[in-house]
Amino acid sequence: MKVKTLLTSGLTSLYLFLTSCGGAMSKNATEFDWHATEAAPRHYPMEIIQGTFFYKDQDYGLYIPSGGTLHAGWGVMNSHHVTGPDKKPLPDRVDVVFYSYTEKQFYRGKFDLPYEKILSLFRQAYIDEPKKPYYDAIMIGIAPGGAVSVWLEGYRVTEVFFGQAEKIDVDPSNGFNLPFDSKAESDAYIQKQLVNVLDSEELESLKKNGVPFGTWARYRNVYKWIPVYAQGKVTTDERMPVNYLNGESYWEPTSFDEEKQNTPKPLPRELEFSVDMGDESILYIIKFEEFELMEAFEKLGANGEKVYIEFDAQTPRENMKIRLYNDKEPKEVIELKKFYVKP
């Protein structure tokens, strides 16, 4: 009787343990394993002074990594700070103070975040991939002009928020917690940070062209773009990794079905696929020149037209040709000149 009781008790405990663990990842879960991280665009260095993702309905939350000059790329994680309990509530607000080196300007943004959307996406990630969910971070992006994005980040990246921070007046000594004795001294410090992270070509471009304010909002414009392949040179891959201008990142089909063709999407920044070129399968990694691509789509797809991105694979890889055309009659065509194919 005692053995039977112990066995029954043990099985009951095991059942409760397993169901409680499973419940944490169920469709009703509200706490997840995630960390905070940050991003900023290449060419335009930024710095987070302080920031917090506030847990839902709480006056505290998870700090955003601060200090250091950010310039890894829009939607590209800069640091990986793991802190606090493994499972944490998700945020419904963010408060961030940051600095734009190319403007010599401090900003502050206090925003409500779409909690229900964030919760739904995290839950779905754990349902789809319980052993390795595709989100494990919440990332804030800061850009010149005060642009702020928030993404869920992991082996896919999904934008959940975009907003506009306000300019604030902060003495550089207080902002950077450094004892500057004069404006000349703080200006010298700021210039040194620019020189440390930008190469001579980037510095010259900044001096000549200035900061392209509004670019990060422009990245979010969506179009009905469709990849196609010239002369029967069809990709041998069923799916391809795509990094988008707005910072998102997904695996997409190499051939779009009708639903995908009719779904407006941000423009691609970089994608890759393989093509059978007879004796061998060649991998093409293509990086678009963002302004050339945006200007072309603003001409060809501004009124909801489908725009085809036609890839004409060549050997060597660098001889790849790309043209865009829409579904008007007669069709309008633009050949791209400034894209880059990794050799």
Short mmCIF file of C-alpha atoms in Angstrom, two decimals, residues 200-313:
data_model
loop_
_atom_site.label_atom_id
_atom_site.label_comp_id
_atom_site.label_asym_id
_atom_site.label_seq_id
_atom_site.Cartn_x
_atom_site.Cartn_y
_atom_site.Cartn_z
CA SER A 200 37.16 58.20 -44.86
CA GLU A 201 34.63 57.49 -47.62
CA GLU A 202 31.73 57.55 -45.16
CA LEU A 203 32.97 60.78 -43.59
CA GLU A 204 33.29 62.41 -47.00
CA SER A 205 29.78 61.28 -47.98
CA LEU A 206 28.38 62.67 -44.73
CA LYS A 207 30.11 66.00 -45.33
CA LYS A 208 28.91 66.17 -48.94
CA ASN A 209 25.37 64.78 -48.67
CA GLY A 210 24.39 65.29 -45.05
CA VAL A 211 21.89 63.06 -43.24
CA PRO A 212 19.00 61.63 -45.31
CA PHE A 213 16.25 62.47 -42.84
CA GLY A 214 13.04 60.52 -43.38
CA THR A 215 14.83 57.51 -44.86
CA TRP A 216 13.87 55.19 -41.99
CA ALA A 217 10.18 55.97 -42.42
CA ARG A 218 10.59 55.57 -46.18
CA TYR A 219 12.01 52.07 -45.61
CA ARG A 220 8.55 51.05 -44.40
CA ASN A 221 6.74 51.71 -47.68
CA VAL A 222 5.31 48.49 -49.09
CA TYR A 223 4.90 47.27 -52.67
CA LYS A 224 3.66 44.20 -54.54
CA TRP A 225 7.08 42.99 -55.66
CA ILE A 226 7.67 39.57 -57.19
CA PRO A 227 10.96 37.78 -57.94
CA VAL A 228 11.26 36.25 -61.41
CA TYR A 229 14.17 34.63 -63.23
CA ALA A 230 15.25 35.40 -66.81
CA GLN A 231 15.80 32.88 -69.61
CA GLY A 232 14.59 29.90 -67.64
CA LYS A 233 17.41 30.24 -65.09
CA VAL A 234 15.18 29.21 -62.23
CA THR A 235 16.57 29.00 -58.73
CA THR A 236 17.19 25.53 -57.35
CA ASP A 237 16.11 26.65 -53.85
CA GLU A 238 12.54 26.52 -52.61
CA ARG A 239 13.16 29.28 -50.05
CA MET A 240 15.57 32.18 -49.69
CA PRO A 241 16.64 34.44 -46.81
CA VAL A 242 15.51 38.04 -47.30
CA ASN A 243 16.62 41.06 -45.27
CA TYR A 244 14.22 43.97 -45.75
CA LEU A 245 14.91 47.70 -45.75
CA ASN A 246 12.69 48.19 -42.70
CA GLY A 247 14.91 45.87 -40.64
CA GLU A 248 12.76 42.76 -40.88
CA SER A 249 14.21 39.40 -41.89
CA TYR A 250 12.45 36.22 -43.06
CA TRP A 251 12.81 33.13 -45.18
CA GLU A 252 10.60 33.59 -48.23
CA PRO A 253 9.66 31.30 -51.14
CA THR A 254 11.78 31.84 -54.24
CA SER A 255 8.59 31.69 -56.34
CA PHE A 256 5.58 33.58 -55.00
CA ASP A 257 2.08 32.14 -55.17
CA GLU A 258 -0.85 34.40 -56.07
CA GLU A 259 -1.53 35.40 -52.47
CA LYS A 260 2.11 36.35 -51.91
CA GLN A 261 2.21 38.28 -55.19
CA ASN A 262 -0.76 40.37 -54.12
CA THR A 263 0.56 41.07 -50.62
CA PRO A 264 2.36 44.44 -50.25
CA LYS A 265 5.79 43.97 -48.67
CA PRO A 266 8.73 46.17 -47.66
CA LEU A 267 11.51 46.25 -50.23
CA PRO A 268 14.41 43.79 -49.96
CA ARG A 269 17.80 45.02 -48.85
CA GLU A 270 19.59 41.71 -49.43
CA LEU A 271 18.60 38.24 -50.59
CA GLU A 272 20.28 35.09 -51.81
CA PHE A 273 19.45 32.07 -53.95
CA SER A 274 21.20 29.40 -56.04
CA VAL A 275 20.86 28.81 -59.79
CA ASP A 276 21.80 25.70 -61.76
CA MET A 277 24.25 27.00 -64.37
CA GLY A 278 24.91 23.69 -66.09
CA ASP A 279 28.02 22.22 -64.53
CA GLU A 280 27.39 23.67 -61.08
CA SER A 281 24.90 25.35 -58.79
CA ILE A 282 25.99 28.93 -58.13
CA LEU A 283 24.98 30.90 -55.03
CA TYR A 284 24.08 34.55 -55.66
CA ILE A 285 24.09 36.92 -52.67
CA ILE A 286 22.62 40.21 -53.85
CA LYS A 287 22.65 43.51 -51.98
CA PHE A 288 20.54 46.31 -53.44
CA GLU A 289 21.48 49.98 -53.37
CA GLU A 290 18.60 51.21 -51.25
CA PHE A 291 18.03 54.63 -52.79
CA GLU A 292 18.15 53.33 -56.36
CA LEU A 293 15.66 50.61 -55.43
CA MET A 294 13.27 52.92 -53.55
CA GLU A 295 13.27 55.50 -56.35
CA ALA A 296 12.56 52.81 -58.95
CA PHE A 297 9.63 51.39 -56.98
CA GLU A 298 8.23 54.85 -56.33
CA LYS A 299 8.01 55.22 -60.12
CA LEU A 300 6.82 51.74 -61.03
CA GLY A 301 4.64 50.70 -58.10
CA ALA A 302 3.27 53.85 -56.50
CA ASN A 303 -0.36 53.05 -57.43
CA GLY A 304 -0.46 49.43 -56.37
CA GLU A 305 1.00 47.94 -59.53
CA LYS A 306 2.78 44.61 -59.34
CA VAL A 307 6.50 45.12 -59.86
CA TYR A 308 8.66 42.22 -61.00
CA ILE A 309 12.31 41.98 -59.97
CA GLU A 310 13.88 40.00 -62.80
CA PHE A 311 17.19 38.30 -62.03
CA ASP A 312 19.31 37.35 -65.03
CA ALA A 313 21.97 35.08 -63.53
#
